[in-house]
Short mmCIF file of C-alpha atoms in Angstrom, two decimals:
data_model
loop_
_atom_site.label_atom_id
_atom_site.label_comp_id
_atom_site.label_asym_id
_atom_site.label_seq_id
_atom_site.Cartn_x
_atom_site.Cartn_y
_atom_site.Cartn_z
CA MET A 46 14.11 8.67 -5.99
CA ASN A 47 14.10 12.19 -4.51
CA SER A 48 13.47 13.30 -1.18
CA SER A 49 9.75 14.36 -1.76
CA ILE A 50 9.02 11.67 -3.90
CA CYS A 51 10.38 9.50 -0.73
CA GLN A 52 8.11 11.44 1.85
CA TRP A 53 4.83 10.65 0.43
CA CYS A 54 6.13 7.21 -0.92
CA PHE A 55 6.98 6.45 2.83
CA ILE A 56 3.97 6.90 4.40
CA ILE A 57 1.97 5.24 1.34
CA VAL A 58 4.43 2.18 1.47
CA LEU A 59 3.47 2.24 5.38
CA ILE A 60 0.20 1.96 4.39
CA VAL A 61 -0.03 -0.77 1.40
CA ALA A 62 3.20 -2.32 2.38
CA ASN A 63 6.20 -1.61 5.11
CA ILE A 64 8.93 -1.24 2.73
CA GLY A 65 10.76 1.80 4.39
CA GLY A 66 13.12 2.14 1.59
CA ILE A 67 15.29 0.36 -0.91
CA THR A 68 17.10 -1.49 2.07
CA ALA A 69 13.84 -3.44 3.51
CA GLN A 70 13.27 -6.90 2.19
CA ARG A 71 10.83 -7.77 4.44
CA ILE A 72 7.23 -6.67 3.41
CA PHE A 73 3.71 -6.33 4.71
CA VAL A 74 0.93 -6.89 1.69
CA TYR A 75 -2.83 -6.15 2.24
CA GLU A 76 -4.26 -9.50 3.47
CA THR A 77 -8.00 -9.22 2.25
CA PRO A 78 -11.09 -11.32 3.59
CA PHE A 79 -12.07 -11.46 0.03
CA ALA A 80 -10.47 -13.40 -2.31
CA SER A 81 -10.03 -10.89 -5.12
CA GLY A 82 -11.41 -7.40 -5.44
CA ILE A 83 -10.43 -3.25 -5.85
CA VAL A 84 -10.13 -1.14 -2.66
CA GLU A 85 -10.07 2.33 -3.38
CA ALA A 86 -8.16 4.56 -0.36
CA VAL A 87 -7.50 8.35 0.15
CA TYR A 88 -4.10 8.98 1.78
CA GLN A 89 -3.93 12.80 2.90
CA LYS A 90 -0.46 15.04 3.51
CA ASP A 91 -0.42 18.42 4.37
CA SER A 92 -2.79 19.82 1.75
CA THR A 93 -2.45 16.69 -0.70
CA ASP A 94 -4.87 14.26 -1.23
CA TYR A 95 -3.39 10.95 -3.07
CA GLN A 96 -5.90 8.92 -4.47
CA ILE A 97 -4.86 5.16 -4.03
CA LYS A 98 -6.35 2.15 -6.01
CA ILE A 99 -5.53 -1.40 -4.75
CA TYR A 100 -6.14 -4.42 -7.01
CA VAL A 101 -5.80 -7.73 -4.77
CA MET A 102 -5.78 -11.43 -5.87
CA ASP A 103 -5.64 -14.41 -3.72
CA HIS A 104 -6.24 -12.79 -0.46
CA GLY A 105 -3.62 -9.96 -1.01
CA ALA A 106 -0.87 -12.16 -2.20
CA ARG A 107 -0.90 -10.44 -5.58
CA LEU A 108 -1.45 -7.15 -5.00
CA SER A 109 -0.80 -3.90 -7.51
CA ALA A 110 -1.53 -0.32 -6.34
CA ASP A 111 -2.13 3.02 -8.38
CA ILE A 112 -1.08 6.42 -6.69
CA LEU A 113 -2.49 9.47 -8.21
CA GLY A 114 -1.88 13.45 -6.52
CA LYS A 115 0.33 16.10 -7.04
CA HIS A 116 3.24 17.25 -5.09
CA LYS A 117 4.23 20.64 -5.27
CA GLY A 118 2.10 21.48 -8.23
CA LYS A 119 3.56 18.23 -10.18
CA PRO A 120 1.62 15.17 -11.05
CA ILE A 121 2.39 11.96 -9.41
CA ASN A 122 1.25 8.56 -11.08
CA LYS A 123 3.04 5.85 -9.82
CA ARG A 124 2.16 2.08 -9.74
CA ILE A 125 3.53 -0.34 -7.35
CA LEU A 126 3.10 -4.08 -7.70
CA TYR A 127 3.66 -6.92 -5.09
CA ALA A 128 4.08 -10.54 -6.92
CA ASN A 129 6.00 -13.53 -6.64
CA GLY A 130 8.38 -12.56 -3.84
CA PHE A 131 9.06 -9.41 -5.52
CA ARG A 132 7.71 -5.29 -5.15
CA TYR A 133 7.84 -3.62 -8.72
CA THR A 134 7.81 0.22 -8.98
CA PHE A 135 6.46 1.95 -12.06
CA ASP A 136 7.76 5.54 -13.41
CA HIS A 137 5.35 5.70 -15.89
CA LYS A 138 6.86 8.96 -17.10
CA LYS A 139 10.41 7.15 -17.84
CA LYS A 140 8.42 3.53 -18.60
CA LEU A 141 10.63 2.24 -16.10
CA VAL A 142 9.89 -0.76 -14.00
CA THR A 143 12.40 -1.31 -10.90
CA LYS A 144 12.35 -4.70 -9.46
CA VAL A 145 13.33 -5.40 -5.87
CA PRO A 146 12.84 -9.07 -3.75
CA GLN A 147 10.24 -8.86 -0.89
CA GLU A 148 9.89 -10.99 1.65
CA ARG A 149 6.29 -11.42 3.13
CA ASP A 150 5.95 -10.19 6.74
CA SER A 151 3.07 -9.79 8.94
CA ALA A 152 4.26 -7.88 11.86
CA LEU A 153 3.37 -4.40 10.58
CA TYR A 154 0.42 -3.85 12.52
CA ALA A 155 1.24 -6.51 15.16
CA LEU A 156 -1.94 -6.03 17.12
CA ASP A 157 -0.42 -6.95 20.78
CA TYR A 158 0.90 -3.59 20.64
CA TYR A 159 -1.84 -2.00 20.18
CA THR A 160 -5.07 -1.68 22.65
CA LYS A 161 -8.43 -2.55 21.31
CA THR A 162 -10.85 0.20 22.40
CA GLY A 163 -13.77 -1.14 20.58
CA THR A 164 -15.83 -1.56 17.41
CA ASP A 165 -16.70 1.19 14.71
CA ASP A 166 -19.12 0.43 10.98
CA ILE A 167 -16.97 1.62 8.03
CA LEU A 168 -18.63 1.25 4.95
CA ALA A 169 -21.05 -1.13 6.56
CA TYR A 170 -18.22 -3.39 7.37
CA GLN A 171 -17.44 -4.04 11.48
CA CYS A 172 -14.20 -2.81 12.17
CA ASN A 173 -11.84 -3.41 15.32
CA VAL A 174 -10.69 -0.33 16.43
CA TYR A 175 -7.04 -0.11 18.02
CA LYS A 176 -5.05 2.51 19.77
CA SER A 177 -1.71 3.18 20.87
CA LYS A 178 0.08 6.58 21.74
CA GLN A 179 -0.21 8.23 18.38
CA LEU A 180 -1.63 5.59 16.26
CA LYS A 181 -5.39 4.73 15.96
CA LEU A 182 -6.43 1.90 13.09
CA TRP A 183 -9.65 0.74 12.05
CA PHE A 184 -9.57 -2.92 10.70
CA TYR A 185 -12.22 -4.95 8.92
CA GLU A 186 -10.21 -8.35 9.75
CA GLN A 187 -6.68 -8.07 8.38
CA LEU A 188 -7.90 -4.96 6.18
CA LEU A 189 -6.79 -1.74 7.30
CA MET A 190 -9.71 0.55 7.03
CA LYS A 191 -8.78 3.81 8.23
CA LEU A 192 -5.38 5.13 10.29
CA ALA A 193 -4.96 8.38 12.39
CA VAL A 194 -2.20 9.92 13.43
CA GLU A 195 -2.02 11.92 16.85
CA GLY A 196 -6.11 12.06 16.09
CA LYS A 197 -5.95 13.49 12.23
CA VAL A 198 -7.13 10.80 9.92
CA ILE A 199 -4.27 10.47 7.24
CA TYR A 200 -5.66 7.24 5.42
CA TYR A 201 -9.20 5.91 4.68
CA VAL A 202 -10.81 3.41 2.60
CA LYS A 203 -13.54 4.88 0.68
CA PHE A 204 -14.82 1.88 -1.55
CA ILE A 205 -14.53 -1.51 -1.79
CA ASN A 206 -15.82 -4.00 -4.30
CA GLU A 207 -15.02 -7.63 -3.34
CA ASN A 208 -14.63 -10.06 -6.01
CA ALA A 209 -14.57 -7.39 -8.74
CA ALA A 210 -13.26 -8.52 -11.99
CA LEU A 211 -9.83 -6.85 -12.34
CA PRO A 212 -8.21 -5.81 -15.50
CA THR A 213 -6.07 -8.43 -17.08
CA ASN A 214 -3.28 -6.47 -17.64
CA ILE A 215 -3.16 -5.22 -13.90
CA PHE A 216 0.17 -7.80 -12.49
CA ASN A 217 1.97 -7.23 -16.36
CA ILE A 218 4.66 -5.06 -16.89
CA PRO A 219 3.99 -3.38 -20.51
CA SER A 220 6.42 -4.46 -23.05
CA ASP A 221 7.30 -0.93 -23.65
CA TYR A 222 9.07 -0.41 -20.29
CA GLU A 223 12.23 -1.14 -19.50
CA LEU A 224 12.81 -3.08 -16.53
CA ARG A 225 15.73 -2.91 -13.65
CA GLU A 226 16.44 -5.50 -11.24
CA ILE A 227 18.03 -4.64 -8.11
CA ASN A 228 19.33 -8.10 -6.06
CA TYR A 229 20.80 -7.77 -2.74
CA ASN A 230 21.07 -10.66 0.19
CA PHE A 231 21.96 -8.48 3.04
CA ASP A 232 22.30 -12.13 5.21
CA ASN A 233 25.73 -12.62 3.51
#
């Protein structure tokens, strides 16, 4: 993974899941108040808007996120899938999927570290607003709806379709893709 891809991926992954790179084994996956559905969001970095479409099942226990955009004029088309304790990163250009073990963690946005400043409506959802020195976060229950860093909004949900019918293959690896497994255990 080159450094420019890592740079945009880090923030997106921070939002979708706290991976922090290949060395992380714990992960925060969106928990949604609805059993299944589609969440569409925008992540803004510099002058680029990345479109993120997140498909959730089982209140977020299974999640697939498509990330589209351009970086330095080159198109980005990635998918990150979380299921059964693994993160799958899709490289559509190379028809390659990398499988890495991940452990679910709910500590990414430990709200004890933030001060609740009130409530706000986003897309007709009543959100609790939390703030720290640099971050401001809007949550609808456990679902991150908006994130601002030093006053600049870098992430926001633009559409939610609760309990939507999901594409049947959204959690599958296409048969013409190569699967590479990376196994590591830092406990040993």
